[in-house]
Short mmCIF file of C-alpha atoms (C1' of nucleotides) in Angstrom, two decimals:
data_model
loop_
_atom_site.label_atom_id
_atom_site.label_comp_id
_atom_site.label_asym_id
_atom_site.label_seq_id
_atom_site.Cartn_x
_atom_site.Cartn_y
_atom_site.Cartn_z
CA MET A 1144 1.59 1.77 30.15
CA SER A 1145 -2.15 1.48 29.77
CA LYS A 1146 -3.59 -1.90 29.17
CA LYS A 1147 -6.36 -0.98 26.89
CA ARG A 1148 -3.91 0.72 24.98
CA ASP A 1149 -1.66 -1.79 24.49
CA THR A 1150 -5.34 -3.89 23.30
CA LEU A 1151 -6.07 -1.60 20.94
CA ILE A 1152 -2.57 -1.07 19.39
CA ALA A 1153 -2.37 -4.96 19.14
CA THR A 1154 -5.69 -5.22 17.39
CA ALA A 1155 -4.85 -2.61 15.02
CA ASP A 1156 -1.34 -3.64 14.39
CA ARG A 1157 -3.30 -7.04 13.38
CA LEU A 1158 -6.08 -5.18 11.32
CA PHE A 1159 -3.91 -2.82 9.45
CA TYR A 1160 -1.73 -5.15 8.29
CA THR A 1161 -4.48 -7.99 7.19
CA GLU A 1162 -7.17 -5.54 5.68
CA GLY A 1163 -5.49 -2.48 4.87
CA PHE A 1164 -5.76 1.02 6.66
CA ALA A 1165 -8.28 2.80 4.79
CA ALA A 1166 -10.72 0.00 4.80
CA THR A 1167 -9.93 -0.79 8.52
CA GLY A 1168 -12.23 1.70 10.43
CA ILE A 1169 -11.79 3.53 14.10
CA ASP A 1170 -15.56 1.89 14.75
CA ARG A 1171 -14.06 -1.67 14.15
CA VAL A 1172 -11.02 -1.31 15.79
CA VAL A 1173 -12.52 -0.46 18.91
CA SER A 1174 -15.36 -3.45 18.40
CA VAL A 1175 -12.47 -5.95 18.07
CA ALA A 1176 -10.54 -4.82 20.68
CA GLY A 1177 -13.62 -4.15 22.99
CA VAL A 1178 -12.74 -0.71 23.96
CA ALA A 1179 -14.64 2.44 24.43
CA LEU A 1180 -14.59 5.00 21.37
CA GLY A 1181 -13.76 7.89 23.49
CA THR A 1182 -10.91 5.49 25.47
CA LEU A 1183 -8.76 5.62 21.51
CA TYR A 1184 -8.95 9.58 21.49
CA ARG A 1185 -7.68 10.01 25.32
CA HIS A 1186 -4.79 7.51 24.28
CA PHE A 1187 -4.65 8.61 20.46
CA ASP A 1188 -4.15 11.99 18.27
CA GLY A 1189 -7.46 10.33 16.18
CA LYS A 1190 -6.59 7.78 13.63
CA ALA A 1191 -2.84 8.60 12.34
CA GLY A 1192 -2.25 9.18 15.65
CA LEU A 1193 -2.80 5.19 15.96
CA VAL A 1194 -1.33 4.20 13.21
CA VAL A 1195 2.26 5.83 14.13
CA GLY A 1196 1.57 4.13 17.55
CA VAL A 1197 1.10 1.14 15.56
CA LEU A 1198 4.95 0.99 14.09
CA ASP A 1199 6.26 2.43 17.00
CA TYR A 1200 4.86 -0.82 18.51
CA ARG A 1201 5.73 -3.09 15.20
CA GLU A 1202 9.57 -1.48 15.13
CA THR A 1203 10.59 -1.81 18.42
CA ALA A 1204 9.22 -5.50 18.31
CA PHE A 1205 10.47 -6.67 14.76
CA PHE A 1206 14.01 -5.26 15.69
CA ALA A 1207 13.82 -6.69 19.48
CA ARG A 1208 13.35 -10.07 17.05
CA LEU A 1209 16.39 -9.65 14.65
CA ASP A 1210 18.32 -8.80 17.90
CA GLU A 1211 17.20 -12.03 19.14
CA THR A 1212 17.90 -14.16 16.35
CA ALA A 1213 21.51 -12.28 15.95
CA ALA A 1214 22.48 -13.80 19.30
CA GLY A 1215 25.34 -15.34 19.67
CA LYS A 1216 26.11 -15.27 15.74
CA GLU A 1217 29.80 -13.77 14.88
CA GLY A 1218 31.21 -13.00 11.35
CA ARG A 1219 29.50 -13.30 8.13
CA ASP A 1220 26.60 -15.29 10.42
CA ARG A 1221 26.15 -12.76 12.05
CA VAL A 1222 24.92 -10.52 9.40
CA LEU A 1223 22.70 -13.66 7.84
CA SER A 1224 21.62 -13.19 10.69
CA LEU A 1225 19.69 -10.58 9.85
CA PHE A 1226 17.32 -12.84 7.08
CA ASP A 1227 16.95 -15.97 10.32
CA GLY A 1228 15.63 -13.11 12.48
CA LEU A 1229 13.09 -12.01 9.47
CA LEU A 1230 11.94 -15.41 8.49
CA SER A 1231 10.78 -16.28 11.95
CA TRP A 1232 9.75 -13.11 11.87
CA ALA A 1233 7.37 -13.46 9.06
CA GLU A 1234 6.66 -17.11 9.90
CA GLN A 1235 5.09 -15.65 13.11
CA LYS A 1236 1.75 -16.08 12.45
CA PRO A 1237 0.44 -16.92 9.52
CA GLY A 1238 -0.64 -15.29 6.64
CA ASN A 1239 1.74 -12.68 6.67
CA GLU A 1240 2.43 -12.05 3.47
CA ASN A 1241 1.26 -8.76 2.66
CA GLY A 1242 4.98 -6.37 2.35
CA CYS A 1243 6.33 -4.25 4.70
CA LEU A 1244 3.38 -2.45 6.73
CA PHE A 1245 5.95 0.40 7.12
CA LEU A 1246 5.59 1.19 3.20
CA ARG A 1247 1.92 0.58 3.00
CA ALA A 1248 1.28 2.82 5.60
CA ALA A 1249 3.64 6.04 3.55
CA SER A 1250 1.95 5.35 0.08
CA GLU A 1251 -1.62 5.12 2.04
CA HIS A 1252 -1.04 8.42 3.98
CA PRO A 1253 0.88 10.41 0.86
CA GLU A 1254 -0.34 13.80 3.00
CA GLU A 1255 0.04 13.05 6.26
CA PRO A 1256 3.59 14.66 7.28
CA ALA A 1257 3.60 12.18 10.40
CA ILE A 1258 3.13 9.26 9.20
CA ARG A 1259 5.34 9.47 6.28
CA THR A 1260 8.40 10.88 8.76
CA ARG A 1261 8.10 8.30 11.00
CA VAL A 1262 8.11 5.52 7.94
CA LEU A 1263 11.13 7.61 6.80
CA LYS A 1264 12.29 7.54 10.35
CA HIS A 1265 12.67 3.71 10.12
CA LYS A 1266 14.05 2.94 7.10
CA LYS A 1267 16.96 5.15 8.45
CA THR A 1268 17.63 2.91 12.06
CA TYR A 1269 16.78 -0.49 9.18
CA LEU A 1270 19.97 1.02 7.31
CA THR A 1271 21.94 2.05 10.88
CA PHE A 1272 20.96 -1.59 11.80
CA CYS A 1273 22.38 -3.50 8.89
CA ARG A 1274 25.91 -1.42 9.00
CA LYS A 1275 25.58 -2.10 12.76
CA HIS A 1276 25.75 -5.57 12.14
CA LEU A 1277 28.64 -5.68 9.68
CA ARG A 1278 30.76 -4.05 12.18
CA GLU A 1279 29.71 -6.33 14.48
CA GLY A 1280 30.47 -8.86 12.37
CA GLY A 1281 34.02 -7.60 12.06
CA TRP A 1282 33.57 -5.06 9.20
CA ASP A 1283 35.91 -2.15 8.62
CA ALA A 1284 33.58 1.11 9.10
CA ALA A 1285 34.14 2.29 5.34
CA ALA A 1286 33.04 -1.48 3.97
CA ALA A 1287 29.92 -1.18 6.34
CA ARG A 1288 28.77 1.76 4.65
CA ARG A 1289 29.33 -0.20 1.40
CA LEU A 1290 27.86 -2.77 1.79
CA ALA A 1291 24.81 -2.17 4.02
CA PRO A 1292 22.55 -0.60 1.53
CA ARG A 1293 23.43 -4.05 -0.88
CA ILE A 1294 21.60 -6.00 2.07
CA PHE A 1295 19.12 -3.70 3.27
CA LEU A 1296 18.09 -3.89 -0.89
CA LEU A 1297 18.09 -7.60 0.12
CA LEU A 1298 15.99 -7.25 3.24
CA GLU A 1299 13.25 -5.45 1.96
CA GLY A 1300 13.12 -7.50 -2.01
CA ALA A 1301 12.62 -10.15 0.44
CA VAL A 1302 10.00 -8.74 1.81
CA ALA A 1303 8.21 -7.66 -1.44
CA THR A 1304 8.61 -10.64 -2.77
CA CYS A 1305 7.10 -13.12 -0.14
CA GLY A 1306 3.64 -12.63 -0.85
CA PHE A 1307 4.28 -13.92 -4.36
CA LEU A 1308 7.39 -16.57 -3.87
CA GLY A 1309 6.30 -17.16 -0.39
CA ASN A 1310 8.83 -16.34 2.92
CA ARG A 1311 10.95 -19.12 2.98
CA ILE A 1312 11.76 -19.61 -0.83
CA ALA A 1313 11.93 -15.52 -1.00
CA ILE A 1314 13.64 -14.71 2.43
CA LYS A 1315 15.89 -18.00 1.46
CA GLN A 1316 16.93 -16.49 -2.37
CA ALA A 1317 17.79 -12.68 -0.60
CA ARG A 1318 19.84 -14.63 2.26
CA ASP A 1319 21.73 -16.72 -0.39
CA ALA A 1320 22.11 -13.90 -2.48
CA ALA A 1321 24.16 -11.82 0.37
CA GLU A 1322 26.20 -14.65 1.25
CA ASP A 1323 27.25 -14.50 -2.16
CA LEU A 1324 27.66 -10.38 -2.02
CA LEU A 1325 29.76 -10.73 1.46
CA SER A 1326 31.82 -13.66 0.17
CA GLN A 1327 32.61 -12.13 -3.26
CA ASP A 1328 33.61 -8.51 -1.49
CA PRO A 1329 37.57 -7.99 -1.01
CA SER A 1330 37.02 -6.40 2.45
CA THR A 1331 35.21 -9.37 4.02
CA PRO A 1332 36.89 -10.73 7.78
CA ALA A 1333 38.45 -13.86 5.97
CA MET A 1334 40.28 -12.48 2.69
CA GLN A 1335 41.41 -10.10 5.47
CA ASN A 1336 42.83 -12.71 8.43
CA ARG A 1337 43.85 -14.56 5.30
CA SER A 1338 46.42 -11.63 4.74
CA MET B 48 -10.03 2.21 -28.79
CA SER B 49 -12.06 4.20 -27.00
CA LYS B 50 -10.31 7.31 -26.60
CA LYS B 51 -12.67 8.57 -22.89
CA ARG B 52 -11.61 5.02 -22.16
CA ASP B 53 -8.16 6.30 -22.18
CA THR B 54 -8.56 9.07 -21.25
CA LEU B 55 -9.51 7.88 -17.96
CA ILE B 56 -6.79 5.19 -17.51
CA ALA B 57 -4.38 7.46 -17.98
CA THR B 58 -5.83 9.61 -15.02
CA ALA B 59 -6.38 6.63 -12.79
CA ASP B 60 -3.30 5.73 -12.99
CA ARG B 61 -1.98 8.54 -12.04
CA LEU B 62 -3.90 9.10 -8.91
CA PHE B 63 -3.83 6.21 -7.50
CA TYR B 64 -0.01 6.17 -7.44
CA THR B 65 0.15 9.84 -5.95
CA GLU B 66 -2.43 9.28 -3.40
CA GLY B 67 -3.38 5.86 -3.64
CA PHE B 68 -6.33 3.82 -4.47
CA ALA B 69 -8.75 4.35 -1.63
CA ALA B 70 -8.08 7.73 -1.00
CA THR B 71 -8.81 8.45 -4.96
CA GLY B 72 -12.94 8.71 -5.36
CA ILE B 73 -14.60 7.98 -8.94
CA ASP B 74 -15.84 11.82 -8.55
CA ARG B 75 -12.60 13.00 -8.49
CA VAL B 76 -11.25 10.93 -11.61
CA VAL B 77 -13.61 11.83 -13.33
CA SER B 78 -13.58 15.53 -12.80
CA VAL B 79 -10.44 15.66 -13.21
CA ALA B 80 -9.86 13.54 -16.41
CA GLY B 81 -13.14 15.61 -17.70
CA VAL B 82 -15.37 12.88 -18.51
CA ALA B 83 -19.11 12.70 -16.95
CA LEU B 84 -20.05 9.80 -14.88
CA GLY B 85 -21.47 7.90 -16.27
CA THR B 86 -18.99 7.12 -19.12
CA LEU B 87 -17.13 5.78 -17.00
CA TYR B 88 -19.36 3.00 -15.69
CA ARG B 89 -20.30 2.34 -18.94
CA HIS B 90 -16.70 1.52 -20.04
CA PHE B 91 -15.60 -0.01 -16.48
CA ASP B 92 -17.27 -2.51 -14.16
CA GLY B 93 -17.09 0.09 -10.98
CA LYS B 94 -14.50 0.70 -9.42
CA ALA B 95 -12.17 -2.26 -9.21
CA GLY B 96 -12.79 -2.51 -12.86
CA LEU B 97 -11.16 0.56 -13.08
CA VAL B 98 -8.42 -0.81 -10.98
CA VAL B 99 -7.96 -3.55 -13.00
CA GLY B 100 -7.77 -1.55 -16.10
CA VAL B 101 -5.04 0.94 -15.16
CA LEU B 102 -3.22 -2.37 -14.00
CA ASP B 103 -3.51 -3.71 -17.55
CA TYR B 104 -2.18 -0.24 -19.30
CA ARG B 105 0.71 -0.41 -17.06
CA GLU B 106 2.00 -3.49 -16.97
CA THR B 107 1.90 -3.38 -21.19
CA ALA B 108 4.01 -0.47 -21.24
CA PHE B 109 6.24 -1.30 -18.27
CA PHE B 110 6.95 -4.58 -20.72
CA ALA B 111 7.34 -2.56 -23.00
CA ARG B 112 9.90 -0.30 -21.50
CA LEU B 113 12.14 -3.04 -20.37
CA ASP B 114 12.06 -4.79 -23.78
CA GLU B 115 12.85 -1.07 -25.94
CA THR B 116 15.66 -0.76 -23.42
CA ALA B 117 16.96 -4.27 -23.41
CA ALA B 118 16.76 -4.48 -27.59
CA GLY B 119 20.10 -4.65 -29.09
CA LYS B 120 21.92 -5.97 -26.23
CA GLU B 121 23.54 -9.64 -26.08
CA GLY B 122 24.70 -11.71 -22.99
CA ARG B 123 25.18 -9.81 -19.69
CA ASP B 124 24.73 -6.88 -20.32
CA ARG B 125 21.09 -8.25 -21.51
CA VAL B 126 19.82 -9.24 -18.68
CA LEU B 127 21.56 -6.34 -16.85
CA SER B 128 19.01 -4.37 -18.92
CA LEU B 129 16.57 -4.94 -16.85
CA PHE B 130 17.81 -2.36 -14.47
CA ASP B 131 18.21 0.26 -16.60
CA GLY B 132 14.95 -0.47 -18.35
CA LEU B 133 13.35 0.35 -14.40
CA LEU B 134 15.46 3.18 -14.25
CA SER B 135 14.47 4.79 -17.23
CA TRP B 136 10.66 3.62 -16.48
CA ALA B 137 11.39 5.62 -12.73
CA GLU B 138 12.72 8.66 -13.94
CA GLN B 139 10.31 9.09 -16.70
CA LYS B 140 8.13 11.44 -14.69
CA PRO B 141 9.51 12.74 -11.07
CA GLY B 142 7.80 11.93 -8.06
CA ASN B 143 8.28 8.18 -9.35
CA GLU B 144 8.55 6.34 -5.95
CA ASN B 145 6.00 5.70 -4.36
CA GLY B 146 6.58 1.52 -4.69
CA CYS B 147 5.17 -1.06 -7.04
CA LEU B 148 1.60 -0.37 -7.64
CA PHE B 149 0.72 -3.99 -7.89
CA LEU B 150 1.71 -4.49 -4.99
CA ARG B 151 -0.27 -1.07 -3.58
CA ALA B 152 -2.86 -2.56 -5.66
CA ALA B 153 -3.24 -5.85 -4.06
CA SER B 154 -2.35 -4.86 -0.07
CA GLU B 155 -5.32 -2.20 0.11
CA HIS B 156 -8.01 -4.63 -1.92
CA PRO B 157 -7.50 -7.86 0.71
CA GLU B 158 -10.84 -8.98 -0.21
CA GLU B 159 -10.74 -8.26 -4.24
CA PRO B 160 -10.88 -11.49 -6.08
CA ALA B 161 -10.82 -9.31 -9.41
CA ILE B 162 -7.52 -7.61 -8.66
CA ARG B 163 -5.32 -9.94 -6.32
CA THR B 164 -5.45 -12.39 -8.62
CA ARG B 165 -4.83 -9.65 -11.72
CA VAL B 166 -1.61 -8.48 -9.34
CA LEU B 167 -0.67 -12.33 -9.16
CA LYS B 168 -0.67 -13.13 -13.57
CA HIS B 169 1.28 -9.81 -13.34
CA LYS B 170 4.46 -10.81 -11.29
CA LYS B 171 4.17 -14.01 -13.01
CA THR B 172 4.74 -12.66 -15.82
CA TYR B 173 7.18 -10.72 -14.60
CA LEU B 174 9.14 -13.47 -13.30
CA THR B 175 9.22 -15.27 -16.83
CA PHE B 176 9.71 -12.66 -18.27
CA CYS B 177 13.49 -12.13 -16.25
CA ARG B 178 13.76 -16.08 -17.29
CA LYS B 179 13.32 -15.15 -20.68
CA HIS B 180 15.93 -12.60 -21.06
CA LEU B 181 18.18 -15.00 -19.18
CA ARG B 182 17.92 -17.84 -21.73
CA GLU B 183 17.88 -14.38 -24.41
CA GLY B 184 21.38 -14.08 -22.47
CA GLY B 185 22.99 -17.61 -23.28
CA TRP B 186 22.27 -18.35 -20.03
CA ASP B 187 20.39 -22.53 -20.71
CA ALA B 188 16.92 -23.49 -19.13
CA ALA B 189 18.24 -24.70 -16.36
CA ALA B 190 20.93 -22.33 -15.23
CA ALA B 191 17.68 -19.36 -16.04
CA ARG B 192 15.14 -21.26 -14.07
CA ARG B 193 17.93 -21.18 -11.13
CA LEU B 194 18.83 -17.59 -11.14
CA ALA B 195 15.38 -15.95 -12.24
CA PRO B 196 13.89 -15.26 -9.30
CA ARG B 197 17.10 -13.53 -7.61
CA ILE B 198 17.28 -11.26 -10.31
CA PHE B 199 13.30 -10.85 -9.88
CA LEU B 200 13.73 -10.18 -5.83
CA LEU B 201 16.89 -7.34 -6.94
CA LEU B 202 14.38 -5.76 -9.15
CA GLU B 203 11.61 -6.02 -6.39
CA GLY B 204 13.64 -4.72 -3.93
CA ALA B 205 14.97 -1.58 -6.14
CA VAL B 206 11.72 -0.49 -6.30
CA ALA B 207 10.58 -1.27 -2.96
CA THR B 208 13.60 1.01 -1.96
CA CYS B 209 13.87 3.74 -4.81
CA GLY B 210 11.82 6.27 -1.93
CA PHE B 211 14.04 5.55 0.67
CA LEU B 212 17.54 5.56 -1.25
CA GLY B 213 16.06 7.72 -4.40
CA ASN B 214 15.46 5.95 -7.59
CA ARG B 215 19.37 6.35 -9.04
CA ILE B 216 20.93 4.73 -5.76
CA ALA B 217 18.43 2.18 -5.08
CA ILE B 218 18.74 0.53 -9.12
CA LYS B 219 22.38 0.84 -8.82
CA GLN B 220 22.46 -0.97 -5.91
CA ALA B 221 20.29 -3.86 -7.22
CA ARG B 222 22.25 -3.35 -11.00
CA ASP B 223 25.72 -4.14 -9.00
CA ALA B 224 24.45 -7.07 -6.80
CA ALA B 225 22.96 -8.55 -10.24
CA GLU B 226 25.97 -8.23 -12.25
CA ASP B 227 28.22 -9.65 -8.59
CA LEU B 228 25.80 -12.77 -9.07
CA LEU B 229 26.50 -13.74 -12.94
CA SER B 230 29.35 -13.39 -13.15
CA GLN B 231 29.61 -15.46 -9.84
CA ASP B 232 27.49 -18.61 -10.97
CA PRO B 233 29.25 -21.37 -12.50
CA SER B 234 26.97 -21.27 -15.70
CA THR B 235 27.10 -18.18 -16.64
CA PRO B 236 27.36 -17.80 -20.82
CA ALA B 237 31.26 -16.56 -20.53
CA MET B 238 32.07 -19.39 -18.20
CA GLN B 239 30.89 -21.81 -20.94
CA ASN B 240 32.18 -19.91 -23.71
CA ARG B 241 35.78 -20.65 -21.53
CA SER B 242 35.69 -24.21 -21.21
"C1'" DG C 1242 -33.75 13.89 -42.47
"C1'" DA C 1243 -33.92 9.59 -39.19
"C1'" DC C 1244 -31.63 7.00 -36.04
"C1'" DC C 1245 -28.18 5.26 -33.09
"C1'" DA C 1246 -24.76 4.61 -29.85
"C1'" DA C 1247 -21.86 7.84 -26.67
"C1'" DA C 1248 -21.38 10.90 -24.03
"C1'" DT C 1249 -22.97 14.46 -20.52
"C1'" DA C 1250 -24.54 17.13 -16.11
"C1'" DG C 1251 -26.69 16.28 -12.17
"C1'" DA C 1252 -29.86 14.47 -8.80
"C1'" DA C 1253 -30.06 11.18 -5.39
"C1'" DC C 1254 -28.95 6.55 -2.20
"C1'" DG C 1255 -27.33 4.33 1.15
"C1'" DA C 1256 -24.27 2.71 3.97
"C1'" DC C 1257 -19.56 4.05 6.90
"C1'" DC C 1258 -16.67 7.56 7.57
"C1'" DG C 1259 -13.91 10.33 11.82
"C1'" DT C 1260 -14.68 12.72 14.82
"C1'" DT C 1261 -16.66 15.02 18.95
"C1'" DC C 1262 -19.84 15.74 22.32
"C1'" DT C 1263 -23.20 14.24 27.12
"C1'" DA C 1264 -24.25 11.35 30.05
"C1'" DC C 1265 -23.26 7.76 33.36
"C1'" DT C 1266 -20.14 4.32 36.12
"C1'" DC C 1267 -16.19 3.03 39.28
"C1'" DA C 1268 -12.11 2.00 40.68
"C1'" DT C 1269 -8.42 4.66 43.65
"C1'" DG C 1270 -5.79 7.72 46.70
"C1'" DA C 1271 -6.18 11.66 49.27
"C1'" DT D 754 -15.78 11.16 51.84
"C1'" DC D 755 -14.84 13.15 48.30
"C1'" DA D 756 -12.60 14.78 44.18
"C1'" DT D 757 -10.47 13.25 40.27
"C1'" DG D 758 -9.17 10.31 36.16
"C1'" DA D 759 -9.87 6.62 33.16
"C1'" DG D 760 -13.62 4.18 30.87
"C1'" DT D 761 -17.83 3.01 29.30
"C1'" DA D 762 -22.49 3.46 26.14
"C1'" DG D 763 -24.37 5.74 22.64
"C1'" DA D 764 -26.17 9.52 20.02
"C1'" DA D 765 -25.04 12.89 16.88
"C1'" DC D 766 -22.15 15.88 13.53
"C1'" DG D 767 -20.60 16.48 8.55
"C1'" DG D 768 -18.41 14.96 5.20
"C1'" DT D 769 -17.39 11.53 1.65
"C1'" DC D 770 -17.76 7.24 -0.39
"C1'" DG D 771 -19.90 3.84 -5.21
"C1'" DT D 772 -23.47 3.34 -7.36
"C1'" DT D 773 -27.40 3.94 -10.15
"C1'" DC D 774 -31.23 6.26 -12.49
"C1'" DT D 775 -32.38 10.01 -15.45
"C1'" DA D 776 -33.29 13.52 -18.44
"C1'" DT D 777 -30.81 15.84 -22.65
"C1'" DT D 778 -27.43 16.29 -26.08
"C1'" DT D 779 -24.30 15.32 -29.32
"C1'" DG D 780 -22.00 13.18 -33.40
"C1'" DG D 781 -22.17 10.40 -37.52
"C1'" DT D 782 -23.74 6.45 -40.42
"C1'" DC D 783 -27.43 4.36 -42.96
#
DNA sequence: GACCAAATAGAACGACCGTTCTACTCATGA
DNA sequence: TCATGAGTAGAACGGTCGTTCTATTTGGTC
């Protein structure tokens, strides 16, 4: 909508991720963004509102990237593409190995209901997103419901360990584990076709 | 060593974990601990020193718990006991679902070398710890080196998702995945015994 | 009893924080 | 033409932060 608003979100997103929420002052955000302080308060409900705005922006961009990477893939590849999309997202900018911004936002604002509920909503959406890709990959509803939390856990584990193992290795480990997990499960589409 | 020092660390550990590092002031720590401000500065090199002290304390307590849980277990159970130990650690106190304190410390102090190197050291120790348990469970050096990062990733993923799925479910998912992963690997001790 | 290290309370510091407010500019459209 | 809404610069606010310092008291140990 508003150009200034977009600039503020993009700037805050970058600063929050590289320097942390508490360590990034509101003055710093507006100064780097080249926007007046009053403008920020016109668009957002204080700093907490800005944080929520950043998370909204992140979520749509992230899931769009995953959908983009999954386009055209079928069967097991469609599920594994979640890891490929995550890798492309993580390598978007150098130094993108500081963990999940949503979890960091929640842990830095334990008493901010607006932020915590926003993070919870994101994780719920993420889990549903995994289940949807399993369905689209050929798994039935029951299998998708059973396997989705495992895929989700591997994705979250990959992000958490990126800072230590590096993006490439961490996500590859998770992807390989997911591959084993999918091919070993008795309800994989391949097995269903065989019977 | 010093009783006051221990009290400060235990108090800071609790406050840092439940409320975050930046949100927990030094005044708050000494007030809750019932210790004078000067005493804190006699024992620690400022707030950053206190953070490192807390991480040191956490690491020894955590690995001690894992070793305790692994005692007497053999083969695959010895490796899977890492997840049981993690669960018992997480359920030690109610509300212990706020992610890994080490990763949170690193992400809240991006420009504090003492803290970041301490966190890096911890994760390296953790990975080595996983490898050691694989060796003690009967895997050879090469297999342990190959499987350890995967076990590590599952453990980290479990901690990351505890806040969303709950301790019990998150750790169970990770444990089950590890079980599949170990039994599927061609170099498991059980397979070696069979040949 | 004298000594010394540890612990205490509390003030003071400079710096930064998030937020609010005022006064001014500027473009757009009725 | 002028009313309106968005943006700007900058001051001011009360508060909190981490750190340092002083002055005093405790608790053992020679």
